[in-house]
Amino acid sequence: MKIGEKYAARNAANDDNMVPLINVVFLMLVFFMVAGQIQKADPIAVMPPHSINDNRAVTDPSIEIVLGTDGSLYVDDKLFVIDDVQVYLEQQFASAPDKEAFWVQIKADGGISLEKLRPVFNQVRLAGLTKVSLATQLERGKE
Amino acid sequence: MPLNLSQPKRKNAISLTPLIDVVFILLLFFMLTSSFVPWRIVDTPLSMTPDTQKPVEEKDNLILTLKQNDDQVWVEGQAVSFSDQSRLQTLVADHNGGIFVIKAEEGVTLQTLMHLADRLKLNGAKTVSIANAFAMPETK
């Protein structure tokens, strides 16, 4: 009955073999929970320009404009035509409870040329907003 | 007749498999939603009207023009390479009372602009203005 005993022993200890696996998985879980930040995904993938600039946003932006490499423009996750942006910004500003804290964040890909950005800035200016920030990402190795 | 009480099983642990299932799902969730990109912001305050951009022409201010993405900037009619540390340092030292205004021509990318702003900052420039690079051509 040697084979039967061996089989029974292995069967009983089946779950015990999983303990190291659980340990590793728990460690990974804790790492991702602590080190990662959960945030809303952008409507399109953009790679903002690298910079040594280390300013963090204190508050969340009131309006987020995303400009992709193909020139597509998303305002608050909705696809926009450039000429409609001004009206939308004016509406949002009019209905904002705290006008002082109202600011616009522009997330543009580092690879797009500046003349694609100019109409966007122009629309923001036409809407009468002055607090505008560009998103950058911190350059690695120079922190 | 002896009472035959069966010994309670010492090791009657609950199965770990459902636990692992849940933990794996949590792990997947956190792996997919986490973002490790260190986001930062650069303030580019806009002036209300194009007229107020006139101070750009003041004496102390230095206007730098980007023409292409070739890591060169044109200052006072001369091309200066981004990697030319000593030249950039002299430029910054000569004009540090004013604002370094960066302008850009067609085709210059955002990354090139940020790269120049970084270079100026690294060489000691106090105030770098990039908002003019985003001004519409007719308001220049």
PDB file of C-alpha atoms in Angstrom:
ATOM      1  CA  MET A   1       0.000   0.000   0.000  1.00  0.00           C
ATOM      2  CA  LYS A   2       2.927   2.286  -0.369  1.00  0.00           C
ATOM      3  CA  ILE A   3       1.640   4.014  -3.440  1.00  0.00           C
ATOM      4  CA  GLY A   4      -1.767   4.606  -1.888  1.00  0.00           C
ATOM      5  CA  GLU A   5      -0.254   6.167   1.228  1.00  0.00           C
ATOM      6  CA  LYS A   6       1.933   8.467  -0.796  1.00  0.00           C
ATOM      7  CA  TYR A   7      -0.998   9.577  -2.862  1.00  0.00           C
ATOM      8  CA  ALA A   8      -3.117  10.228   0.208  1.00  0.00           C
ATOM      9  CA  ALA A   9      -0.361  12.244   1.856  1.00  0.00           C
ATOM     10  CA  ARG A  10       0.151  14.381  -1.223  1.00  0.00           C
ATOM     11  CA  ASN A  11      -3.549  14.930  -1.555  1.00  0.00           C
ATOM     12  CA  ALA A  12      -3.925  16.114   2.016  1.00  0.00           C
ATOM     13  CA  ALA A  13      -1.060  18.551   1.746  1.00  0.00           C
ATOM     14  CA  ASN A  14      -2.287  19.981  -1.536  1.00  0.00           C
ATOM     15  CA  ASP A  15      -3.237  23.360  -0.151  1.00  0.00           C
ATOM     16  CA  ASP A  16      -0.037  23.699   1.811  1.00  0.00           C
ATOM     17  CA  ASN A  17       1.890  23.953  -1.452  1.00  0.00           C
ATOM     18  CA  MET A  18      -0.057  27.031  -2.301  1.00  0.00           C
ATOM     19  CA  VAL A  19       1.134  29.035   0.704  1.00  0.00           C
ATOM     20  CA  PRO A  20       4.306  30.395  -0.954  1.00  0.00           C
ATOM     21  CA  LEU A  21       2.253  31.312  -3.999  1.00  0.00           C
ATOM     22  CA  ILE A  22      -0.198  33.216  -1.846  1.00  0.00           C
ATOM     23  CA  ASN A  23       2.675  34.961  -0.103  1.00  0.00           C
ATOM     24  CA  VAL A  24       4.055  36.213  -3.377  1.00  0.00           C
ATOM     25  CA  VAL A  25       0.662  37.227  -4.701  1.00  0.00           C
ATOM     26  CA  PHE A  26      -0.106  39.098  -1.481  1.00  0.00           C
ATOM     27  CA  LEU A  27       3.211  40.928  -1.685  1.00  0.00           C
ATOM     28  CA  MET A  28       2.483  41.970  -5.268  1.00  0.00           C
ATOM     29  CA  LEU A  29      -1.006  43.046  -4.258  1.00  0.00           C
ATOM     30  CA  VAL A  30       0.336  45.209  -1.436  1.00  0.00           C
ATOM     31  CA  PHE A  31       2.957  46.699  -3.775  1.00  0.00           C
ATOM     32  CA  PHE A  32       0.422  47.718  -6.401  1.00  0.00           C
ATOM     33  CA  MET A  33      -1.988  49.047  -3.798  1.00  0.00           C
ATOM     34  CA  VAL A  34       0.647  51.200  -2.118  1.00  0.00           C
ATOM     35  CA  ALA A  35       2.871  52.274  -5.015  1.00  0.00           C
ATOM     36  CA  GLY A  36       0.284  52.761  -7.727  1.00  0.00           C
ATOM     37  CA  GLN A  37      -2.150  55.592  -8.050  1.00  0.00           C
ATOM     38  CA  ILE A  38      -5.594  54.892  -9.336  1.00  0.00           C
ATOM     39  CA  GLN A  39      -6.637  57.523 -11.793  1.00  0.00           C
ATOM     40  CA  LYS A  40      -8.976  57.920 -14.673  1.00  0.00           C
ATOM     41  CA  ALA A  41      -7.538  56.699 -17.944  1.00  0.00           C
ATOM     42  CA  ASP A  42      -7.153  59.227 -20.740  1.00  0.00           C
ATOM     43  CA  PRO A  43      -9.499  58.825 -23.704  1.00  0.00           C
ATOM     44  CA  ILE A  44      -6.472  58.416 -25.973  1.00  0.00           C
ATOM     45  CA  ALA A  45      -2.916  57.494 -25.117  1.00  0.00           C
ATOM     46  CA  VAL A  46      -0.710  60.560 -24.826  1.00  0.00           C
ATOM     47  CA  MET A  47       2.946  60.758 -23.837  1.00  0.00           C
ATOM     48  CA  PRO A  48       3.461  64.233 -22.396  1.00  0.00           C
ATOM     49  CA  PRO A  49       6.839  65.938 -22.799  1.00  0.00           C
ATOM     50  CA  HIS A  50       9.596  65.060 -20.374  1.00  0.00           C
ATOM     51  CA  SER A  51      10.779  67.881 -18.182  1.00  0.00           C
ATOM     52  CA  ILE A  52      12.783  68.500 -15.036  1.00  0.00           C
ATOM     53  CA  ASN A  53       9.882  70.580 -13.772  1.00  0.00           C
ATOM     54  CA  ASP A  54       8.623  69.211 -10.441  1.00  0.00           C
ATOM     55  CA  ASN A  55       5.402  71.146  -9.802  1.00  0.00           C
ATOM     56  CA  ARG A  56       2.509  69.019  -8.718  1.00  0.00           C
ATOM     57  CA  ALA A  57      -1.074  70.058  -9.154  1.00  0.00           C
ATOM     58  CA  VAL A  58      -2.610  71.022  -5.823  1.00  0.00           C
ATOM     59  CA  THR A  59      -6.191  70.557  -6.945  1.00  0.00           C
ATOM     60  CA  ASP A  60      -7.757  68.495  -9.691  1.00  0.00           C
ATOM     61  CA  PRO A  61      -8.189  70.420 -12.931  1.00  0.00           C
ATOM     62  CA  SER A  62     -11.634  71.843 -13.574  1.00  0.00           C
ATOM     63  CA  ILE A  63     -11.324  71.096 -17.282  1.00  0.00           C
ATOM     64  CA  GLU A  64      -9.004  68.582 -18.882  1.00  0.00           C
ATOM     65  CA  ILE A  65      -8.095  68.943 -22.530  1.00  0.00           C
ATOM     66  CA  VAL A  66      -6.319  66.004 -24.150  1.00  0.00           C
ATOM     67  CA  LEU A  67      -4.620  66.474 -27.500  1.00  0.00           C
ATOM     68  CA  GLY A  68      -3.317  63.399 -29.275  1.00  0.00           C
ATOM     69  CA  THR A  69      -0.633  63.004 -31.903  1.00  0.00           C
ATOM     70  CA  ASP A  70      -3.249  62.645 -34.636  1.00  0.00           C
ATOM     71  CA  GLY A  71      -4.708  66.018 -33.692  1.00  0.00           C
ATOM     72  CA  SER A  72      -7.828  64.612 -32.032  1.00  0.00           C
ATOM     73  CA  LEU A  73      -9.110  66.821 -29.273  1.00  0.00           C
ATOM     74  CA  TYR A  74     -10.915  65.598 -26.166  1.00  0.00           C
ATOM     75  CA  VAL A  75     -12.363  67.954 -23.599  1.00  0.00           C
ATOM     76  CA  ASP A  76     -13.429  66.191 -20.386  1.00  0.00           C
ATOM     77  CA  ASP A  77     -13.297  62.844 -22.227  1.00  0.00           C
ATOM     78  CA  LYS A  78     -15.598  63.961 -25.043  1.00  0.00           C
ATOM     79  CA  LEU A  79     -14.458  64.373 -28.616  1.00  0.00           C
ATOM     80  CA  PHE A  80     -14.618  68.023 -29.622  1.00  0.00           C
ATOM     81  CA  VAL A  81     -14.228  70.140 -32.710  1.00  0.00           C
ATOM     82  CA  ILE A  82     -11.853  73.005 -31.985  1.00  0.00           C
ATOM     83  CA  ASP A  83     -14.453  75.733 -32.567  1.00  0.00           C
ATOM     84  CA  ASP A  84     -16.840  74.324 -29.955  1.00  0.00           C
ATOM     85  CA  VAL A  85     -14.310  74.454 -27.152  1.00  0.00           C
ATOM     86  CA  GLN A  86     -14.752  78.124 -26.317  1.00  0.00           C
ATOM     87  CA  VAL A  87     -18.514  77.803 -25.722  1.00  0.00           C
ATOM     88  CA  TYR A  88     -18.045  74.706 -23.577  1.00  0.00           C
ATOM     89  CA  LEU A  89     -15.369  76.398 -21.473  1.00  0.00           C
ATOM     90  CA  GLU A  90     -17.547  79.465 -20.964  1.00  0.00           C
ATOM     91  CA  GLN A  91     -20.474  77.301 -19.872  1.00  0.00           C
ATOM     92  CA  GLN A  92     -18.354  75.322 -17.452  1.00  0.00           C
ATOM     93  CA  PHE A  93     -16.828  78.469 -15.993  1.00  0.00           C
ATOM     94  CA  ALA A  94     -20.239  80.079 -15.557  1.00  0.00           C
ATOM     95  CA  SER A  95     -21.519  77.063 -13.634  1.00  0.00           C
ATOM     96  CA  ALA A  96     -18.363  76.593 -11.548  1.00  0.00           C
ATOM     97  CA  PRO A  97     -18.931  77.202  -7.827  1.00  0.00           C
ATOM     98  CA  ASP A  98     -15.388  78.440  -7.150  1.00  0.00           C
ATOM     99  CA  LYS A  99     -14.240  80.736  -9.933  1.00  0.00           C
ATOM    100  CA  GLU A 100     -10.866  81.427  -8.322  1.00  0.00           C
ATOM    101  CA  ALA A 101      -9.870  77.772  -8.269  1.00  0.00           C
ATOM    102  CA  PHE A 102     -10.960  77.148 -11.850  1.00  0.00           C
ATOM    103  CA  TRP A 103      -8.069  75.990 -13.999  1.00  0.00           C
ATOM    104  CA  VAL A 104      -7.601  74.175 -17.265  1.00  0.00           C
ATOM    105  CA  GLN A 105      -5.118  71.386 -17.784  1.00  0.00           C
ATOM    106  CA  ILE A 106      -3.848  70.649 -21.260  1.00  0.00           C
ATOM    107  CA  LYS A 107      -2.405  67.203 -21.763  1.00  0.00           C
ATOM    108  CA  ALA A 108      -0.669  67.195 -25.101  1.00  0.00           C
ATOM    109  CA  ASP A 109       1.652  64.639 -26.586  1.00  0.00           C
ATOM    110  CA  GLY A 110       5.311  65.664 -26.571  1.00  0.00           C
ATOM    111  CA  GLY A 111       5.608  64.829 -30.249  1.00  0.00           C
ATOM    112  CA  ILE A 112       2.974  67.218 -31.575  1.00  0.00           C
ATOM    113  CA  SER A 113       4.063  70.447 -33.130  1.00  0.00           C
ATOM    114  CA  LEU A 114       3.242  73.736 -31.455  1.00  0.00           C
ATOM    115  CA  GLU A 115       1.008  75.061 -34.208  1.00  0.00           C
ATOM    116  CA  LYS A 116      -1.479  72.305 -33.350  1.00  0.00           C
ATOM    117  CA  LEU A 117      -1.533  73.593 -29.775  1.00  0.00           C
ATOM    118  CA  ARG A 118      -2.000  77.230 -30.719  1.00  0.00           C
ATOM    119  CA  PRO A 119      -5.711  76.994 -31.637  1.00  0.00           C
ATOM    120  CA  VAL A 120      -6.381  75.235 -28.321  1.00  0.00           C
ATOM    121  CA  PHE A 121      -4.682  77.974 -26.320  1.00  0.00           C
ATOM    122  CA  ASN A 122      -6.492  80.531 -28.435  1.00  0.00           C
ATOM    123  CA  GLN A 123      -9.870  78.995 -27.590  1.00  0.00           C
ATOM    124  CA  VAL A 124      -9.034  79.062 -23.898  1.00  0.00           C
ATOM    125  CA  ARG A 125      -8.000  82.694 -24.154  1.00  0.00           C
ATOM    126  CA  LEU A 126     -11.143  83.590 -26.092  1.00  0.00           C
ATOM    127  CA  ALA A 127     -13.185  81.976 -23.327  1.00  0.00           C
ATOM    128  CA  GLY A 128     -11.555  84.439 -20.948  1.00  0.00           C
ATOM    129  CA  LEU A 129      -9.671  81.878 -18.888  1.00  0.00           C
ATOM    130  CA  THR A 130      -6.122  82.613 -17.807  1.00  0.00           C
ATOM    131  CA  LYS A 131      -5.194  79.748 -15.503  1.00  0.00           C
ATOM    132  CA  VAL A 132      -3.838  77.123 -17.833  1.00  0.00           C
ATOM    133  CA  SER A 133      -1.281  74.401 -17.165  1.00  0.00           C
ATOM    134  CA  LEU A 134       0.498  71.986 -19.422  1.00  0.00           C
ATOM    135  CA  ALA A 135       1.019  68.432 -18.274  1.00  0.00           C
ATOM    136  CA  THR A 136       4.571  67.132 -18.291  1.00  0.00           C
ATOM    137  CA  GLN A 137       6.170  64.041 -16.893  1.00  0.00           C
ATOM    138  CA  LEU A 138       9.189  64.022 -14.662  1.00  0.00           C
ATOM    139  CA  GLU A 139      12.341  62.959 -16.416  1.00  0.00           C
ATOM    140  CA  ARG A 140      13.656  59.743 -14.916  1.00  0.00           C
ATOM    141  CA  GLY A 141      17.104  59.700 -13.374  1.00  0.00           C
ATOM    142  CA  LYS A 142      17.164  63.451 -12.780  1.00  0.00           C
ATOM    143  CA  GLU A 143      14.946  63.644  -9.732  1.00  0.00           C
TER     144      GLU A 143
ATOM    145  CA  MET B   1     -19.095  -1.212  24.719  1.00  0.00           C
ATOM    146  CA  PRO B   2     -16.464   1.404  24.308  1.00  0.00           C
ATOM    147  CA  LEU B   3     -17.616   4.681  22.964  1.00  0.00           C
ATOM    148  CA  ASN B   4     -15.995   5.109  19.625  1.00  0.00           C
ATOM    149  CA  LEU B   5     -15.675   8.809  19.345  1.00  0.00           C
ATOM    150  CA  SER B   6     -13.788   9.665  16.280  1.00  0.00           C
ATOM    151  CA  GLN B   7     -10.996  12.071  16.846  1.00  0.00           C
ATOM    152  CA  PRO B   8     -11.784  15.403  15.287  1.00  0.00           C
ATOM    153  CA  LYS B   9      -9.526  16.028  12.333  1.00  0.00           C
ATOM    154  CA  ARG B  10      -6.795  18.349  13.458  1.00  0.00           C
ATOM    155  CA  LYS B  11      -6.249  19.795  10.090  1.00  0.00           C
ATOM    156  CA  ASN B  12      -9.596  20.684   8.693  1.00  0.00           C
ATOM    157  CA  ALA B  13      -8.501  23.980   7.173  1.00  0.00           C
ATOM    158  CA  ILE B  14     -10.706  25.757   4.706  1.00  0.00           C
ATOM    159  CA  SER B  15      -9.522  25.462   1.178  1.00  0.00           C
ATOM    160  CA  LEU B  16      -7.186  28.218   0.074  1.00  0.00           C
ATOM    161  CA  THR B  17      -8.304  28.150  -3.540  1.00  0.00           C
ATOM    162  CA  PRO B  18     -11.199  30.664  -3.244  1.00  0.00           C
ATOM    163  CA  LEU B  19      -8.912  32.985  -1.313  1.00  0.00           C
ATOM    164  CA  ILE B  20      -6.360  32.883  -4.108  1.00  0.00           C
ATOM    165  CA  ASP B  21      -9.068  33.512  -6.663  1.00  0.00           C
ATOM    166  CA  VAL B  22     -10.125  36.668  -4.884  1.00  0.00           C
ATOM    167  CA  VAL B  23      -6.566  37.830  -4.311  1.00  0.00           C
ATOM    168  CA  PHE B  24      -5.716  37.289  -7.978  1.00  0.00           C
ATOM    169  CA  ILE B  25      -8.702  39.342  -9.038  1.00  0.00           C
ATOM    170  CA  LEU B  26      -7.667  42.132  -6.682  1.00  0.00           C
ATOM    171  CA  LEU B  27      -4.120  41.918  -8.001  1.00  0.00           C
ATOM    172  CA  LEU B  28      -5.290  42.166 -11.604  1.00  0.00           C
ATOM    173  CA  PHE B  29      -7.480  45.136 -10.734  1.00  0.00           C
ATOM    174  CA  PHE B  30      -4.665  47.047  -9.081  1.00  0.00           C
ATOM    175  CA  MET B  31      -2.180  46.141 -11.811  1.00  0.00           C
ATOM    176  CA  LEU B  32      -4.461  47.417 -14.552  1.00  0.00           C
ATOM    177  CA  THR B  33      -5.659  50.580 -12.855  1.00  0.00           C
ATOM    178  CA  SER B  34      -2.382  51.740 -11.310  1.00  0.00           C
ATOM    179  CA  SER B  35      -0.483  54.468 -12.995  1.00  0.00           C
ATOM    180  CA  PHE B  36       3.170  55.067 -12.324  1.00  0.00           C
ATOM    181  CA  VAL B  37       3.654  58.081 -14.616  1.00  0.00           C
ATOM    182  CA  PRO B  38       4.952  60.929 -12.465  1.00  0.00           C
ATOM    183  CA  TRP B  39       2.629  63.695 -13.692  1.00  0.00           C
ATOM    184  CA  ARG B  40       3.691  67.278 -13.201  1.00  0.00           C
ATOM    185  CA  ILE B  41       2.292  70.580 -14.437  1.00  0.00           C
ATOM    186  CA  VAL B  42       3.801  73.686 -15.990  1.00  0.00           C
ATOM    187  CA  ASP B  43       1.793  76.842 -15.528  1.00  0.00           C
ATOM    188  CA  THR B  44       1.316  78.820 -18.718  1.00  0.00           C
ATOM    189  CA  PRO B  45      -0.717  81.824 -17.609  1.00  0.00           C
ATOM    190  CA  LEU B  46      -2.468  83.514 -20.520  1.00  0.00           C
ATOM    191  CA  SER B  47      -2.967  87.224 -20.798  1.00  0.00           C
ATOM    192  CA  MET B  48      -6.500  88.405 -21.439  1.00  0.00           C
ATOM    193  CA  THR B  49      -5.792  90.451 -24.520  1.00  0.00           C
ATOM    194  CA  PRO B  50      -2.976  90.236 -27.040  1.00  0.00           C
ATOM    195  CA  ASP B  51      -2.044  93.876 -26.261  1.00  0.00           C
ATOM    196  CA  THR B  52      -0.738  93.006 -22.811  1.00  0.00           C
ATOM    197  CA  GLN B  53       1.902  90.798 -24.407  1.00  0.00           C
ATOM    198  CA  LYS B  54       3.825  93.886 -25.441  1.00  0.00           C
ATOM    199  CA  PRO B  55       6.192  93.834 -22.416  1.00  0.00           C
ATOM    200  CA  VAL B  56       7.902  91.018 -24.305  1.00  0.00           C
ATOM    201  CA  GLU B  57       9.776  93.704 -26.203  1.00  0.00           C
ATOM    202  CA  GLU B  58      11.301  95.183 -23.036  1.00  0.00           C
ATOM    203  CA  LYS B  59      15.024  95.680 -22.943  1.00  0.00           C
ATOM    204  CA  ASP B  60      15.982  93.119 -20.319  1.00  0.00           C
ATOM    205  CA  ASN B  61      13.997  90.329 -21.900  1.00  0.00           C
ATOM    206  CA  LEU B  62      15.723  87.907 -24.186  1.00  0.00           C
ATOM    207  CA  ILE B  63      13.827  86.409 -27.074  1.00  0.00           C
ATOM    208  CA  LEU B  64      14.854  82.916 -28.110  1.00  0.00           C
ATOM    209  CA  THR B  65      13.462  81.475 -31.290  1.00  0.00           C
ATOM    210  CA  LEU B  66      13.195  77.788 -32.087  1.00  0.00           C
ATOM    211  CA  LYS B  67      13.261  77.137 -35.808  1.00  0.00           C
ATOM    212  CA  GLN B  68      13.583  73.361 -36.053  1.00  0.00           C
ATOM    213  CA  ASN B  69      13.807  70.312 -33.823  1.00  0.00           C
ATOM    214  CA  ASP B  70      17.576  70.249 -34.157  1.00  0.00           C
ATOM    215  CA  ASP B  71      18.428  71.148 -30.530  1.00  0.00           C
ATOM    216  CA  GLN B  72      19.451  74.639 -31.560  1.00  0.00           C
ATOM    217  CA  VAL B  73      17.948  77.960 -30.592  1.00  0.00           C
ATOM    218  CA  TRP B  74      18.373  81.295 -32.329  1.00  0.00           C
ATOM    219  CA  VAL B  75      19.327  84.183 -30.093  1.00  0.00           C
ATOM    220  CA  GLU B  76      20.148  87.612 -31.482  1.00  0.00           C
ATOM    221  CA  GLY B  77      20.748  86.178 -34.930  1.00  0.00           C
ATOM    222  CA  GLN B  78      23.037  83.376 -33.769  1.00  0.00           C
ATOM    223  CA  ALA B  79      22.365  79.674 -33.381  1.00  0.00           C
ATOM    224  CA  VAL B  80      23.144  78.267 -29.943  1.00  0.00           C
ATOM    225  CA  SER B  81      23.222  74.547 -29.340  1.00  0.00           C
ATOM    226  CA  PHE B  82      21.342  73.219 -26.300  1.00  0.00           C
ATOM    227  CA  SER B  83      24.456  71.325 -25.271  1.00  0.00           C
ATOM    228  CA  ASP B  84      26.646  74.454 -25.338  1.00  0.00           C
ATOM    229  CA  GLN B  85      26.692  74.926 -21.552  1.00  0.00           C
ATOM    230  CA  SER B  86      29.090  77.885 -21.385  1.00  0.00           C
ATOM    231  CA  ARG B  87      27.244  79.878 -24.062  1.00  0.00           C
ATOM    232  CA  LEU B  88      23.896  79.282 -22.370  1.00  0.00           C
ATOM    233  CA  GLN B  89      25.328  80.240 -18.991  1.00  0.00           C
ATOM    234  CA  THR B  90      26.665  83.552 -20.348  1.00  0.00           C
ATOM    235  CA  LEU B  91      23.324  84.272 -21.990  1.00  0.00           C
ATOM    236  CA  VAL B  92      21.475  83.556 -18.766  1.00  0.00           C
ATOM    237  CA  ALA B  93      23.908  85.615 -16.687  1.00  0.00           C
ATOM    238  CA  ASP B  94      23.597  88.603 -19.043  1.00  0.00           C
ATOM    239  CA  HIS B  95      19.817  88.704 -18.980  1.00  0.00           C
ATOM    240  CA  ASN B  96      18.795  87.341 -15.614  1.00  0.00           C
ATOM    241  CA  GLY B  97      16.902  90.484 -14.670  1.00  0.00           C
ATOM    242  CA  GLY B  98      14.396  89.879 -17.425  1.00  0.00           C
ATOM    243  CA  ILE B  99      12.255  87.151 -18.821  1.00  0.00           C
ATOM    244  CA  PHE B 100      13.448  84.525 -21.250  1.00  0.00           C
ATOM    245  CA  VAL B 101      10.771  84.493 -23.873  1.00  0.00           C
ATOM    246  CA  ILE B 102      10.704  81.417 -26.087  1.00  0.00           C
ATOM    247  CA  LYS B 103       9.087  81.654 -29.489  1.00  0.00           C
ATOM    248  CA  ALA B 104       8.711  78.872 -31.975  1.00  0.00           C
ATOM    249  CA  GLU B 105       8.295  78.566 -35.698  1.00  0.00           C
ATOM    250  CA  GLU B 106       6.293  75.992 -37.641  1.00  0.00           C
ATOM    251  CA  GLY B 107       7.042  72.367 -36.963  1.00  0.00           C
ATOM    252  CA  VAL B 108       8.739  72.725 -33.607  1.00  0.00           C
ATOM    253  CA  THR B 109       7.481  70.080 -31.186  1.00  0.00           C
ATOM    254  CA  LEU B 110       6.347  70.530 -27.622  1.00  0.00           C
ATOM    255  CA  GLN B 111       9.162  68.289 -26.425  1.00  0.00           C
ATOM    256  CA  THR B 112      11.791  70.574 -28.017  1.00  0.00           C
ATOM    257  CA  LEU B 113      10.218  73.575 -26.315  1.00  0.00           C
ATOM    258  CA  MET B 114      10.225  71.893 -22.896  1.00  0.00           C
ATOM    259  CA  HIS B 115      13.782  70.753 -23.501  1.00  0.00           C
ATOM    260  CA  LEU B 116      14.951  74.330 -24.092  1.00  0.00           C
ATOM    261  CA  ALA B 117      13.043  75.586 -21.043  1.00  0.00           C
ATOM    262  CA  ASP B 118      14.748  72.859 -18.965  1.00  0.00           C
ATOM    263  CA  ARG B 119      18.173  73.831 -20.316  1.00  0.00           C
ATOM    264  CA  LEU B 120      17.617  77.482 -19.399  1.00  0.00           C
ATOM    265  CA  LYS B 121      16.398  76.561 -15.925  1.00  0.00           C
ATOM    266  CA  LEU B 122      19.353  74.249 -15.374  1.00  0.00           C
ATOM    267  CA  ASN B 123      21.714  77.082 -16.302  1.00  0.00           C
ATOM    268  CA  GLY B 124      20.149  79.379 -13.728  1.00  0.00           C
ATOM    269  CA  ALA B 125      17.393  81.260 -15.569  1.00  0.00           C
ATOM    270  CA  LYS B 126      14.775  82.518 -13.101  1.00  0.00           C
ATOM    271  CA  THR B 127      11.829  83.345 -15.341  1.00  0.00           C
ATOM    272  CA  VAL B 128      11.193  81.451 -18.535  1.00  0.00           C
ATOM    273  CA  SER B 129       8.051  82.216 -20.497  1.00  0.00           C
ATOM    274  CA  ILE B 130       6.781  79.577 -22.883  1.00  0.00           C
ATOM    275  CA  ALA B 131       3.283  81.014 -23.308  1.00  0.00           C
ATOM    276  CA  ASN B 132       4.410  83.065 -26.302  1.00  0.00           C
ATOM    277  CA  ALA B 133       5.200  79.922 -28.232  1.00  0.00           C
ATOM    278  CA  PHE B 134       1.478  79.130 -28.081  1.00  0.00           C
ATOM    279  CA  ALA B 135       0.293  82.557 -29.180  1.00  0.00           C
ATOM    280  CA  MET B 136      -1.478  82.673 -32.526  1.00  0.00           C
ATOM    281  CA  PRO B 137       0.781  84.102 -35.262  1.00  0.00           C
ATOM    282  CA  GLU B 138      -1.381  87.187 -35.827  1.00  0.00           C
ATOM    283  CA  THR B 139      -1.113  88.206 -32.162  1.00  0.00           C
ATOM    284  CA  LYS B 140       2.665  88.122 -32.184  1.00  0.00           C
TER     285      LYS B 140
END
